[in-house]
Amino acid sequence: MFLFSSLLSLFFPPCCLVCGRVLVESERWVCVTCHLGLPVVPSFYDLPDRIESFLQGVVPLISARAWLGYQKESRYRQLIFHLKYKGNQEVAESLGRWMAVAFQSENFFEGIDLLVPVPLHSRRYRQRGYNQSERIARGVSAVTGIPLMAGLVRRTRHTPTQTRLDADHRWENVKDGFELQEPQKAEGKHILLIDDMFTTGATVASCAMAFKGVKDVKVSVLTLTVAF
């Protein structure tokens, strides 16, 4: 197996998912140059305002952040393409780790009790074979030590992809689309919802609404990317 792996690396060396350059032994998925150039989102970006426009006080929103900016014409879009459509679960976990390290320095995770990835509907899960948001959350959990509870929220409806919908239709598409499975496990907890991409905030807001009525619950949001 080791010999086969060595030969594979010799003829098909791992390359940077962003620029295509052959990676050196100490690099993984992304070369040092591209890693330093990751399009990090400013801390003052208006995610909380956009989420609150949906929640309207239904659930206390403590904080909301995204790590990277996403633009269709950017070469960094390849990272999302690989974790979401190419089945590369290891990329998702690595990005989750990198994101957690970046936010640890800001004490973002202080007071968080549970990590809850935004779930896929069972039909889409079977099609894809995994939930990319859960894989990202695993990376965050590995760095922070915060417990991950993937089954706490269930997606109740299979909805069309959000990709081609405008803001209003995105909200209608996911409204009332999530259900809390064991409310008692969320009581008095500060929940961090984790998703791969933030566009209008409709998906994470709808997921947050699943916690409506839970005693003393608080919600924060962390997404890998935000679409500009």
mmCIF file of C-alpha atoms in Angstrom:
data_model
loop_
_atom_site.group_PDB
_atom_site.id
_atom_site.type_symbol
_atom_site.label_atom_id
_atom_site.label_comp_id
_atom_site.label_asym_id
_atom_site.label_seq_id
_atom_site.Cartn_x
_atom_site.Cartn_y
_atom_site.Cartn_z
ATOM 1 C CA MET A 1 0.000 0.000 0.000
ATOM 2 C CA PHE A 2 2.840 2.379 0.866
ATOM 3 C CA LEU A 3 4.602 1.587 -2.419
ATOM 4 C CA PHE A 4 1.382 2.160 -4.374
ATOM 5 C CA SER A 5 0.799 5.466 -2.573
ATOM 6 C CA SER A 6 4.364 6.573 -3.302
ATOM 7 C CA LEU A 7 4.046 5.709 -6.985
ATOM 8 C CA LEU A 8 0.704 7.507 -7.169
ATOM 9 C CA SER A 9 2.241 10.630 -5.656
ATOM 10 C CA LEU A 10 5.144 10.392 -8.087
ATOM 11 C CA PHE A 11 2.993 10.304 -11.225
ATOM 12 C CA PHE A 12 0.015 12.275 -9.864
ATOM 13 C CA PRO A 13 1.427 14.669 -7.237
ATOM 14 C CA PRO A 14 -1.109 16.546 -5.095
ATOM 15 C CA CYS A 15 -1.733 20.059 -6.373
ATOM 16 C CA CYS A 16 -3.094 23.223 -4.823
ATOM 17 C CA LEU A 17 -6.862 23.310 -5.275
ATOM 18 C CA VAL A 18 -6.689 27.038 -5.893
ATOM 19 C CA CYS A 19 -3.752 27.679 -8.242
ATOM 20 C CA GLY A 20 -2.831 24.154 -9.358
ATOM 21 C CA ARG A 21 0.793 24.297 -8.225
ATOM 22 C CA VAL A 22 2.322 21.025 -6.994
ATOM 23 C CA LEU A 23 2.250 20.963 -3.196
ATOM 24 C CA VAL A 24 5.310 20.344 -1.068
ATOM 25 C CA GLU A 25 5.227 17.789 1.743
ATOM 26 C CA SER A 26 4.249 20.297 4.454
ATOM 27 C CA GLU A 27 1.292 21.675 2.458
ATOM 28 C CA ARG A 28 -2.195 20.203 2.317
ATOM 29 C CA TRP A 29 -4.897 21.067 -0.216
ATOM 30 C CA VAL A 30 -3.704 24.664 -0.597
ATOM 31 C CA CYS A 31 -0.199 26.051 -1.119
ATOM 32 C CA VAL A 32 1.262 28.548 1.341
ATOM 33 C CA THR A 33 0.851 31.452 -1.077
ATOM 34 C CA CYS A 34 -2.829 30.766 -1.677
ATOM 35 C CA HIS A 35 -3.414 30.135 2.025
ATOM 36 C CA LEU A 36 -2.006 33.551 2.844
ATOM 37 C CA GLY A 37 -4.270 35.052 0.191
ATOM 38 C CA LEU A 38 -7.522 33.525 1.474
ATOM 39 C CA PRO A 39 -10.317 36.122 1.104
ATOM 40 C CA VAL A 40 -11.048 36.630 4.806
ATOM 41 C CA VAL A 41 -14.250 38.556 5.578
ATOM 42 C CA PRO A 42 -14.014 41.683 7.793
ATOM 43 C CA SER A 43 -15.380 41.198 11.304
ATOM 44 C CA PHE A 44 -17.845 44.076 10.872
ATOM 45 C CA TYR A 45 -19.633 42.460 7.911
ATOM 46 C CA ASP A 46 -23.423 42.670 8.269
ATOM 47 C CA LEU A 47 -24.383 39.007 8.764
ATOM 48 C CA PRO A 48 -26.209 39.614 12.089
ATOM 49 C CA ASP A 49 -28.434 42.290 10.512
ATOM 50 C CA ARG A 50 -29.396 39.999 7.645
ATOM 51 C CA ILE A 51 -30.244 37.087 9.934
ATOM 52 C CA GLU A 52 -32.197 39.277 12.348
ATOM 53 C CA SER A 53 -34.332 40.482 9.444
ATOM 54 C CA PHE A 54 -35.729 36.937 9.329
ATOM 55 C CA LEU A 55 -35.680 36.050 13.033
ATOM 56 C CA GLN A 56 -37.286 39.293 14.281
ATOM 57 C CA GLY A 57 -36.593 38.390 17.891
ATOM 58 C CA VAL A 58 -37.906 34.809 17.682
ATOM 59 C CA VAL A 59 -34.613 33.382 18.981
ATOM 60 C CA PRO A 60 -31.843 35.404 20.702
ATOM 61 C CA LEU A 61 -29.023 35.805 18.169
ATOM 62 C CA ILE A 62 -25.712 36.406 19.935
ATOM 63 C CA SER A 63 -23.221 36.539 17.082
ATOM 64 C CA ALA A 64 -22.893 35.720 13.385
ATOM 65 C CA ARG A 65 -19.696 35.477 11.370
ATOM 66 C CA ALA A 66 -18.381 34.092 8.100
ATOM 67 C CA TRP A 67 -14.735 33.309 7.436
ATOM 68 C CA LEU A 68 -14.204 33.650 3.677
ATOM 69 C CA GLY A 69 -15.795 35.708 0.937
ATOM 70 C CA TYR A 70 -17.132 33.809 -2.057
ATOM 71 C CA GLN A 71 -17.301 35.181 -5.593
ATOM 72 C CA LYS A 72 -18.132 33.104 -8.656
ATOM 73 C CA GLU A 73 -15.231 34.547 -10.616
ATOM 74 C CA SER A 74 -12.704 33.960 -7.822
ATOM 75 C CA ARG A 75 -10.251 31.096 -8.093
ATOM 76 C CA TYR A 76 -11.017 30.255 -4.448
ATOM 77 C CA ARG A 77 -14.435 28.976 -5.511
ATOM 78 C CA GLN A 78 -12.670 25.676 -6.226
ATOM 79 C CA LEU A 79 -12.473 25.026 -2.486
ATOM 80 C CA ILE A 80 -16.266 25.087 -2.168
ATOM 81 C CA PHE A 81 -16.679 23.094 -5.372
ATOM 82 C CA HIS A 82 -14.467 20.298 -4.018
ATOM 83 C CA LEU A 83 -16.126 20.013 -0.618
ATOM 84 C CA LYS A 84 -19.689 20.341 -1.918
ATOM 85 C CA TYR A 85 -19.771 18.617 -5.296
ATOM 86 C CA LYS A 86 -16.590 16.535 -5.624
ATOM 87 C CA GLY A 87 -17.166 14.476 -2.481
ATOM 88 C CA ASN A 88 -13.964 15.658 -0.829
ATOM 89 C CA GLN A 89 -14.901 15.370 2.825
ATOM 90 C CA GLU A 90 -11.322 15.812 4.010
ATOM 91 C CA VAL A 91 -11.189 19.275 2.437
ATOM 92 C CA ALA A 92 -14.312 20.227 4.399
ATOM 93 C CA GLU A 93 -12.786 19.094 7.701
ATOM 94 C CA SER A 94 -9.480 20.841 6.977
ATOM 95 C CA LEU A 95 -11.272 24.088 6.173
ATOM 96 C CA GLY A 96 -13.241 23.722 9.399
ATOM 97 C CA ARG A 97 -9.998 23.384 11.331
ATOM 98 C CA TRP A 98 -8.431 26.409 9.649
ATOM 99 C CA MET A 99 -11.556 28.469 10.295
ATOM 100 C CA ALA A 100 -11.604 27.465 13.972
ATOM 101 C CA VAL A 101 -7.966 28.446 14.427
ATOM 102 C CA ALA A 102 -8.663 31.821 12.820
ATOM 103 C CA PHE A 103 -11.624 32.563 15.111
ATOM 104 C CA GLN A 104 -10.053 31.211 18.295
ATOM 105 C CA SER A 105 -7.769 34.243 18.411
ATOM 106 C CA GLU A 106 -10.889 36.430 18.632
ATOM 107 C CA ASN A 107 -12.442 34.365 21.468
ATOM 108 C CA PHE A 108 -15.409 33.748 19.181
ATOM 109 C CA PHE A 109 -16.091 30.314 20.705
ATOM 110 C CA GLU A 110 -16.188 31.513 24.306
ATOM 111 C CA GLY A 111 -19.452 30.415 25.932
ATOM 112 C CA ILE A 112 -20.513 28.106 23.064
ATOM 113 C CA ASP A 113 -21.952 24.827 24.402
ATOM 114 C CA LEU A 114 -22.850 22.857 21.258
ATOM 115 C CA LEU A 115 -21.964 22.838 17.574
ATOM 116 C CA VAL A 116 -24.971 22.066 15.356
ATOM 117 C CA PRO A 117 -24.426 21.748 11.598
ATOM 118 C CA VAL A 118 -27.278 22.822 9.341
ATOM 119 C CA PRO A 119 -28.693 19.446 8.203
ATOM 120 C CA LEU A 120 -29.418 18.160 4.719
ATOM 121 C CA HIS A 121 -32.689 16.481 3.890
ATOM 122 C CA SER A 122 -32.335 12.687 3.932
ATOM 123 C CA ARG A 123 -32.876 12.494 0.168
ATOM 124 C CA ARG A 124 -30.050 14.923 -0.585
ATOM 125 C CA TYR A 125 -27.869 13.223 2.005
ATOM 126 C CA ARG A 126 -28.302 9.913 0.194
ATOM 127 C CA GLN A 127 -27.434 11.575 -3.107
ATOM 128 C CA ARG A 128 -24.297 13.249 -1.790
ATOM 129 C CA GLY A 129 -23.286 10.660 0.791
ATOM 130 C CA TYR A 130 -22.389 13.195 3.468
ATOM 131 C CA ASN A 131 -23.301 16.615 4.842
ATOM 132 C CA GLN A 132 -20.553 19.123 4.064
ATOM 133 C CA SER A 133 -21.641 21.387 6.939
ATOM 134 C CA GLU A 134 -21.280 18.496 9.363
ATOM 135 C CA ARG A 135 -17.764 17.818 8.064
ATOM 136 C CA ILE A 136 -16.845 21.482 8.521
ATOM 137 C CA ALA A 137 -18.264 21.319 12.057
ATOM 138 C CA ARG A 138 -16.133 18.254 12.788
ATOM 139 C CA GLY A 139 -13.061 20.286 11.959
ATOM 140 C CA VAL A 140 -14.224 23.080 14.262
ATOM 141 C CA SER A 141 -14.919 20.588 17.055
ATOM 142 C CA ALA A 142 -11.481 18.996 16.684
ATOM 143 C CA VAL A 143 -9.806 22.366 17.295
ATOM 144 C CA THR A 144 -12.133 23.828 19.938
ATOM 145 C CA GLY A 145 -13.173 20.698 21.828
ATOM 146 C CA ILE A 146 -16.811 21.847 21.716
ATOM 147 C CA PRO A 147 -19.197 18.875 21.345
ATOM 148 C CA LEU A 148 -20.849 18.310 17.973
ATOM 149 C CA MET A 149 -24.504 17.269 17.893
ATOM 150 C CA ALA A 150 -25.358 16.536 14.273
ATOM 151 C CA GLY A 151 -28.809 15.046 14.848
ATOM 152 C CA LEU A 152 -30.293 17.761 17.030
ATOM 153 C CA VAL A 153 -32.071 19.455 14.108
ATOM 154 C CA ARG A 154 -33.786 17.605 11.271
ATOM 155 C CA ARG A 155 -34.661 18.941 7.849
ATOM 156 C CA THR A 156 -38.334 18.196 7.327
ATOM 157 C CA ARG A 157 -38.771 19.039 3.645
ATOM 158 C CA HIS A 158 -36.801 18.259 0.526
ATOM 159 C CA THR A 159 -36.463 21.638 -1.186
ATOM 160 C CA PRO A 160 -35.007 22.722 -4.525
ATOM 161 C CA THR A 161 -31.449 24.040 -4.447
ATOM 162 C CA GLN A 162 -31.145 27.665 -3.367
ATOM 163 C CA THR A 163 -28.575 28.457 -6.048
ATOM 164 C CA ARG A 164 -30.861 30.073 -8.634
ATOM 165 C CA LEU A 165 -33.427 31.647 -6.287
ATOM 166 C CA ASP A 166 -33.684 35.310 -5.324
ATOM 167 C CA ALA A 167 -33.860 36.433 -1.684
ATOM 168 C CA ASP A 168 -37.639 36.203 -1.298
ATOM 169 C CA HIS A 169 -37.887 32.797 -2.922
ATOM 170 C CA ARG A 170 -34.949 31.500 -0.868
ATOM 171 C CA TRP A 171 -36.882 32.317 2.298
ATOM 172 C CA GLU A 172 -40.081 30.676 1.043
ATOM 173 C CA ASN A 173 -38.032 27.668 -0.018
ATOM 174 C CA VAL A 174 -36.673 26.952 3.471
ATOM 175 C CA LYS A 175 -39.287 28.534 5.763
ATOM 176 C CA ASP A 176 -40.475 26.084 8.442
ATOM 177 C CA GLY A 177 -38.138 23.510 6.956
ATOM 178 C CA PHE A 178 -36.383 22.409 10.169
ATOM 179 C CA GLU A 179 -37.484 20.582 13.300
ATOM 180 C CA LEU A 180 -35.786 20.270 16.678
ATOM 181 C CA GLN A 181 -35.530 16.622 17.711
ATOM 182 C CA GLU A 182 -34.788 16.779 21.424
ATOM 183 C CA PRO A 183 -35.595 20.258 22.780
ATOM 184 C CA GLN A 184 -34.437 19.409 26.295
ATOM 185 C CA LYS A 185 -30.860 19.010 25.046
ATOM 186 C CA ALA A 186 -30.863 22.637 23.890
ATOM 187 C CA GLU A 187 -32.329 24.150 27.078
ATOM 188 C CA GLY A 188 -30.028 26.761 28.589
ATOM 189 C CA LYS A 189 -27.439 26.171 25.873
ATOM 190 C CA HIS A 190 -25.599 28.512 23.557
ATOM 191 C CA ILE A 191 -25.868 26.808 20.161
ATOM 192 C CA LEU A 192 -23.488 27.524 17.286
ATOM 193 C CA LEU A 193 -25.093 26.742 13.928
ATOM 194 C CA ILE A 194 -22.507 25.894 11.269
ATOM 195 C CA ASP A 195 -23.092 26.012 7.519
ATOM 196 C CA ASP A 196 -20.937 26.035 4.411
ATOM 197 C CA MET A 197 -22.259 29.156 2.702
ATOM 198 C CA PHE A 198 -24.222 32.278 3.616
ATOM 199 C CA THR A 199 -26.088 34.049 0.815
ATOM 200 C CA THR A 200 -29.206 35.783 2.150
ATOM 201 C CA GLY A 201 -29.314 34.204 5.611
ATOM 202 C CA ALA A 202 -32.588 32.413 4.903
ATOM 203 C CA THR A 203 -31.304 28.888 5.548
ATOM 204 C CA VAL A 204 -29.529 29.525 8.857
ATOM 205 C CA ALA A 205 -32.419 31.735 10.037
ATOM 206 C CA SER A 206 -34.935 28.999 9.293
ATOM 207 C CA CYS A 207 -32.715 26.497 11.109
ATOM 208 C CA ALA A 208 -32.418 28.864 14.087
ATOM 209 C CA MET A 209 -36.204 29.119 14.251
ATOM 210 C CA ALA A 210 -36.340 25.430 15.108
ATOM 211 C CA PHE A 211 -35.189 26.510 18.588
ATOM 212 C CA LYS A 212 -38.219 28.769 19.085
ATOM 213 C CA GLY A 213 -39.697 28.319 22.536
ATOM 214 C CA VAL A 214 -36.729 26.426 23.994
ATOM 215 C CA LYS A 215 -36.023 27.704 27.502
ATOM 216 C CA ASP A 216 -32.988 30.014 27.817
ATOM 217 C CA VAL A 217 -31.523 28.988 24.469
ATOM 218 C CA LYS A 218 -29.137 31.285 22.584
ATOM 219 C CA VAL A 219 -27.955 30.949 19.002
ATOM 220 C CA SER A 220 -24.879 32.067 17.111
ATOM 221 C CA VAL A 221 -23.997 31.392 13.475
ATOM 222 C CA LEU A 222 -20.711 30.550 11.792
ATOM 223 C CA THR A 223 -20.399 29.895 8.067
ATOM 224 C CA LEU A 224 -17.358 28.963 6.054
ATOM 225 C CA THR A 225 -18.151 31.483 3.300
ATOM 226 C CA VAL A 226 -20.433 34.385 2.492
ATOM 227 C CA ALA A 227 -21.438 35.202 -1.074
ATOM 228 C CA PHE A 228 -20.700 38.736 -2.204
#
